[in-house]
């Protein structure tokens, strides 16, 4: 099993998420615009604390491994988003990744920089195939998927296109 490690890029640090990150992330995530394509609504602090506690505890099903990171700017340590990877443990392990960056920090290449480092970390750790589910109208996320070397497949999940990059 791969342990969630700190990943450092030129501008960013991806720090393994812990339950108390909710107290900082609530300000980053409290924006309905972040839900335009992914559904749902911003969580209240108590809900976010519960969610992060569950994420930190890990997947209840041994067929999956959950990895979650807070994306921080190295310059000042401020949290600006999260990235996650769900690894499905099979003969050929594969991962499904997702990304969210708070509105004030968008359009600065942060999601692409974080996602690229995440995908490279997964591949370096033996993952054969990395996937992301992206709504076809979510142009920013389409660009991130392209930017990390993924290509659209003919698979769809709940109206989203599965993008993939093989090892
Ligand atoms: C998707 C998301 C993470 C992108 O974050 P970001 O840090 O702004 O992304 P980047 O700055 O790396 O931009 C990636 C590309 O998208 C483009 N882009 C960013 N926002 C855009 C927008 N609203 N419309 C069109 N293109 C956009 C950028 O110009 C960039 O293009 P380039 O690669 O040609 O330079 C962010 O918009 C977000 O958190 N959205 C809400 C959550 C979400 O939808 N997550 C995706 C789930 S699959």
Short mmCIF file of C-alpha atoms and ligand atoms in Angstrom, two decimals:
data_model
loop_
_atom_site.label_atom_id
_atom_site.label_comp_id
_atom_site.label_asym_id
_atom_site.label_seq_id
_atom_site.Cartn_x
_atom_site.Cartn_y
_atom_site.Cartn_z
CA UNK A 1 0.00 0.00 0.00
CA UNK A 2 1.28 3.47 -0.92
CA UNK A 3 1.31 5.99 1.95
CA UNK A 4 0.11 9.51 1.12
CA UNK A 5 3.30 11.55 0.84
CA UNK A 6 4.00 15.27 0.73
CA UNK A 7 4.53 16.34 -2.89
CA UNK A 8 6.41 19.55 -3.65
CA UNK A 9 6.39 21.48 -6.94
CA UNK A 10 7.91 24.79 -7.97
CA UNK A 11 5.16 26.91 -6.40
CA UNK A 12 3.11 24.42 -4.40
CA UNK A 13 3.18 21.90 -1.59
CA UNK A 14 0.61 19.10 -1.61
CA UNK A 15 0.25 18.19 2.06
CA UNK A 16 -1.57 15.00 3.10
CA UNK A 17 -5.00 16.12 4.33
CA UNK A 18 -5.78 15.84 8.04
CA UNK A 19 -9.12 16.32 9.76
CA UNK A 20 -8.36 19.79 11.17
CA UNK A 21 -7.63 21.14 7.66
CA UNK A 22 -11.41 21.66 7.49
CA UNK A 23 -11.04 24.79 9.62
CA UNK A 24 -8.82 26.42 6.99
CA UNK A 25 -10.44 24.87 3.90
CA UNK A 26 -13.93 26.08 4.80
CA UNK A 27 -12.98 29.56 3.57
CA UNK A 28 -11.52 28.19 0.33
CA UNK A 29 -14.51 25.99 -0.47
CA UNK A 30 -17.40 28.20 0.66
CA UNK A 31 -18.41 29.25 -2.87
CA UNK A 32 -21.33 27.90 -4.93
CA UNK A 33 -19.34 28.52 -8.13
CA UNK A 34 -17.14 25.55 -7.25
CA UNK A 35 -20.22 23.32 -7.62
CA UNK A 36 -21.31 24.47 -11.09
CA UNK A 37 -20.26 21.21 -12.76
CA UNK A 38 -19.73 18.79 -9.89
CA UNK A 39 -23.11 19.21 -8.17
CA UNK A 40 -23.79 19.50 -4.47
CA UNK A 41 -23.29 22.68 -2.41
CA UNK A 42 -20.65 24.11 -0.10
CA UNK A 43 -20.55 22.19 3.19
CA UNK A 44 -20.97 23.82 6.58
CA UNK A 45 -17.93 23.65 8.87
CA UNK A 46 -19.27 20.71 10.91
CA UNK A 47 -20.02 18.79 7.70
CA UNK A 48 -16.58 19.52 6.28
CA UNK A 49 -14.92 18.42 9.54
CA UNK A 50 -16.88 15.15 9.39
CA UNK A 51 -16.00 14.65 5.75
CA UNK A 52 -12.29 15.24 6.33
CA UNK A 53 -12.32 12.95 9.37
CA UNK A 54 -13.81 10.20 7.16
CA UNK A 55 -11.32 10.87 4.37
CA UNK A 56 -8.42 10.81 6.84
CA UNK A 57 -9.67 7.51 8.30
CA UNK A 58 -9.46 5.96 4.83
CA UNK A 59 -11.64 3.77 2.66
CA UNK A 60 -13.84 1.26 4.49
CA UNK A 61 -13.47 -1.14 1.56
CA UNK A 62 -10.04 -2.76 1.26
CA UNK A 63 -10.41 -2.74 -2.55
CA UNK A 64 -9.81 1.04 -2.48
CA UNK A 65 -7.16 3.37 -1.08
CA UNK A 66 -7.99 7.05 -0.59
CA UNK A 67 -5.35 9.74 -0.89
CA UNK A 68 -6.21 13.38 -0.23
CA UNK A 69 -4.02 16.46 -0.19
CA UNK A 70 -4.42 20.13 0.66
CA UNK A 71 -2.79 22.27 -2.04
CA UNK A 72 -0.77 25.09 -0.44
CA UNK A 73 1.20 27.94 -1.90
CA UNK A 74 4.79 27.49 -0.80
CA UNK A 75 5.29 31.26 -0.70
CA UNK A 76 2.99 31.78 2.29
CA UNK A 77 1.65 28.32 3.19
CA UNK A 78 -1.94 29.34 2.42
CA UNK A 79 -4.36 26.57 1.48
CA UNK A 80 -5.86 27.15 -1.97
CA UNK A 81 -7.49 23.84 -2.87
CA UNK A 82 -7.40 20.07 -2.69
CA UNK A 83 -6.53 17.16 -4.93
CA UNK A 84 -7.47 13.55 -4.39
CA UNK A 85 -6.76 10.11 -5.79
CA UNK A 86 -8.79 6.96 -5.24
CA UNK A 87 -6.71 3.91 -6.03
CA UNK A 88 -8.58 0.75 -6.94
CA UNK A 89 -6.48 -2.22 -5.99
CA UNK A 90 -6.67 -4.80 -8.75
CA UNK A 91 -4.19 -6.82 -10.74
CA UNK A 92 -3.44 -3.57 -12.60
CA UNK A 93 -4.00 -0.84 -9.99
CA UNK A 94 -5.59 2.31 -11.37
CA UNK A 95 -6.42 5.67 -9.82
CA UNK A 96 -9.23 8.17 -10.26
CA UNK A 97 -8.20 11.75 -9.49
CA UNK A 98 -10.05 15.03 -8.91
CA UNK A 99 -9.08 18.63 -8.24
CA UNK A 100 -10.62 21.81 -6.83
CA UNK A 101 -9.00 25.24 -6.49
CA UNK A 102 -10.66 28.15 -4.67
CA UNK A 103 -12.04 30.87 -6.93
CA UNK A 104 -9.59 33.65 -5.86
CA UNK A 105 -6.62 31.45 -6.92
CA UNK A 106 -8.01 30.11 -10.19
CA UNK A 107 -6.55 30.76 -13.66
CA UNK A 108 -2.95 30.84 -12.39
CA UNK A 109 -2.01 27.33 -13.49
CA UNK A 110 -2.32 25.99 -9.94
CA UNK A 111 -4.66 23.08 -10.73
CA UNK A 112 -2.49 22.02 -13.66
CA UNK A 113 0.72 22.22 -11.60
CA UNK A 114 -0.83 20.26 -8.70
CA UNK A 115 -2.52 17.66 -10.91
CA UNK A 116 0.62 17.07 -12.96
CA UNK A 117 2.64 16.41 -9.81
CA UNK A 118 -0.11 14.12 -8.49
CA UNK A 119 -0.31 12.08 -11.71
CA UNK A 120 3.48 11.75 -11.85
CA UNK A 121 3.56 10.65 -8.20
CA UNK A 122 0.93 7.98 -8.88
CA UNK A 123 2.73 6.67 -11.95
CA UNK A 124 6.07 6.66 -10.08
CA UNK A 125 4.32 4.56 -7.42
CA UNK A 126 3.29 1.86 -9.86
CA UNK A 127 -0.18 2.99 -10.93
CA UNK A 128 -0.80 1.80 -14.49
CA UNK A 129 -3.65 4.10 -15.43
CA UNK A 130 -4.84 7.45 -14.04
CA UNK A 131 -8.39 8.62 -14.79
CA UNK A 132 -10.50 11.73 -14.15
CA UNK A 133 -14.24 12.22 -14.73
CA UNK A 134 -14.86 15.61 -16.32
CA UNK A 135 -18.13 17.27 -17.31
CA UNK A 136 -17.84 18.14 -21.02
CA UNK A 137 -18.81 21.80 -20.33
CA UNK A 138 -16.20 22.18 -17.55
CA UNK A 139 -13.61 23.79 -19.83
CA UNK A 140 -11.15 24.60 -17.04
CA UNK A 141 -11.13 20.97 -15.93
CA UNK A 142 -10.86 19.73 -19.53
CA UNK A 143 -7.76 21.93 -19.88
CA UNK A 144 -6.30 20.54 -16.65
CA UNK A 145 -6.87 16.96 -17.87
CA UNK A 146 -5.18 17.80 -21.17
CA UNK A 147 -2.37 19.55 -19.31
CA UNK A 148 -1.52 16.38 -17.37
CA UNK A 149 -1.40 14.28 -20.51
CA UNK A 150 -4.85 12.68 -20.27
CA UNK A 151 -7.04 11.93 -23.25
CA UNK A 152 -10.81 11.52 -23.41
CA UNK A 153 -12.05 7.93 -23.59
CA UNK A 154 -15.41 6.69 -24.89
CA UNK A 155 -16.46 5.90 -21.31
CA UNK A 156 -18.99 8.09 -19.46
CA UNK A 157 -19.98 8.17 -15.78
CA UNK A 158 -23.09 10.16 -14.80
CA UNK A 159 -22.81 12.43 -17.84
CA UNK A 160 -19.09 13.01 -17.33
CA UNK A 161 -16.40 11.89 -19.75
CA UNK A 162 -13.68 9.62 -18.39
CA UNK A 163 -10.27 11.03 -19.28
CA UNK A 164 -7.24 8.76 -18.91
CA UNK A 165 -3.47 8.61 -19.07
CA UNK A 166 -1.68 5.29 -19.18
CA UNK A 167 1.65 4.75 -17.44
C1 LIG B 1 -11.15 23.04 -12.61
C2 LIG B 1 -10.32 23.90 -11.67
C3 LIG B 1 -9.68 23.02 -10.62
C4 LIG B 1 -9.22 24.60 -12.49
O1 LIG B 1 -8.38 25.31 -11.58
P1 LIG B 1 -7.35 26.42 -12.04
O2 LIG B 1 -6.26 26.47 -11.02
O3 LIG B 1 -8.05 27.65 -12.38
O4 LIG B 1 -6.77 25.76 -13.39
P2 LIG B 1 -5.50 26.29 -14.19
O5 LIG B 1 -5.18 27.69 -13.79
O6 LIG B 1 -4.44 25.24 -14.09
O7 LIG B 1 -6.09 26.39 -15.65
C5 LIG B 1 -6.14 25.29 -16.53
C6 LIG B 1 -6.59 25.78 -17.87
O8 LIG B 1 -8.00 26.08 -17.82
C7 LIG B 1 -8.22 27.40 -18.26
N1 LIG B 1 -9.33 27.93 -17.47
C8 LIG B 1 -9.32 28.19 -16.15
N2 LIG B 1 -10.54 28.61 -15.76
C9 LIG B 1 -11.31 28.61 -16.88
C10 LIG B 1 -12.64 28.92 -17.14
N3 LIG B 1 -13.46 29.33 -16.15
N4 LIG B 1 -13.11 28.80 -18.40
C11 LIG B 1 -12.31 28.37 -19.40
N5 LIG B 1 -11.02 28.02 -19.21
C12 LIG B 1 -10.53 28.15 -17.97
C13 LIG B 1 -6.91 28.12 -18.02
O9 LIG B 1 -6.79 29.24 -18.85
C14 LIG B 1 -5.91 27.05 -18.35
O10 LIG B 1 -5.79 26.95 -19.75
P3 LIG B 1 -4.39 26.61 -20.45
O11 LIG B 1 -4.02 25.22 -19.97
O12 LIG B 1 -4.70 26.66 -21.88
O13 LIG B 1 -3.42 27.64 -19.96
C15 LIG B 1 -11.19 25.01 -11.00
O14 LIG B 1 -11.86 25.73 -12.00
C16 LIG B 1 -12.18 24.44 -10.00
O15 LIG B 1 -11.84 24.17 -8.86
N6 LIG B 1 -13.44 24.25 -10.42
C17 LIG B 1 -14.46 23.75 -9.51
C18 LIG B 1 -14.27 22.29 -9.14
C19 LIG B 1 -14.24 21.43 -10.38
O16 LIG B 1 -15.02 21.61 -11.30
N7 LIG B 1 -13.31 20.45 -10.35
C20 LIG B 1 -13.15 19.57 -11.46
C21 LIG B 1 -13.78 18.26 -11.19
S1 LIG B 1 -13.39 17.15 -12.56
#
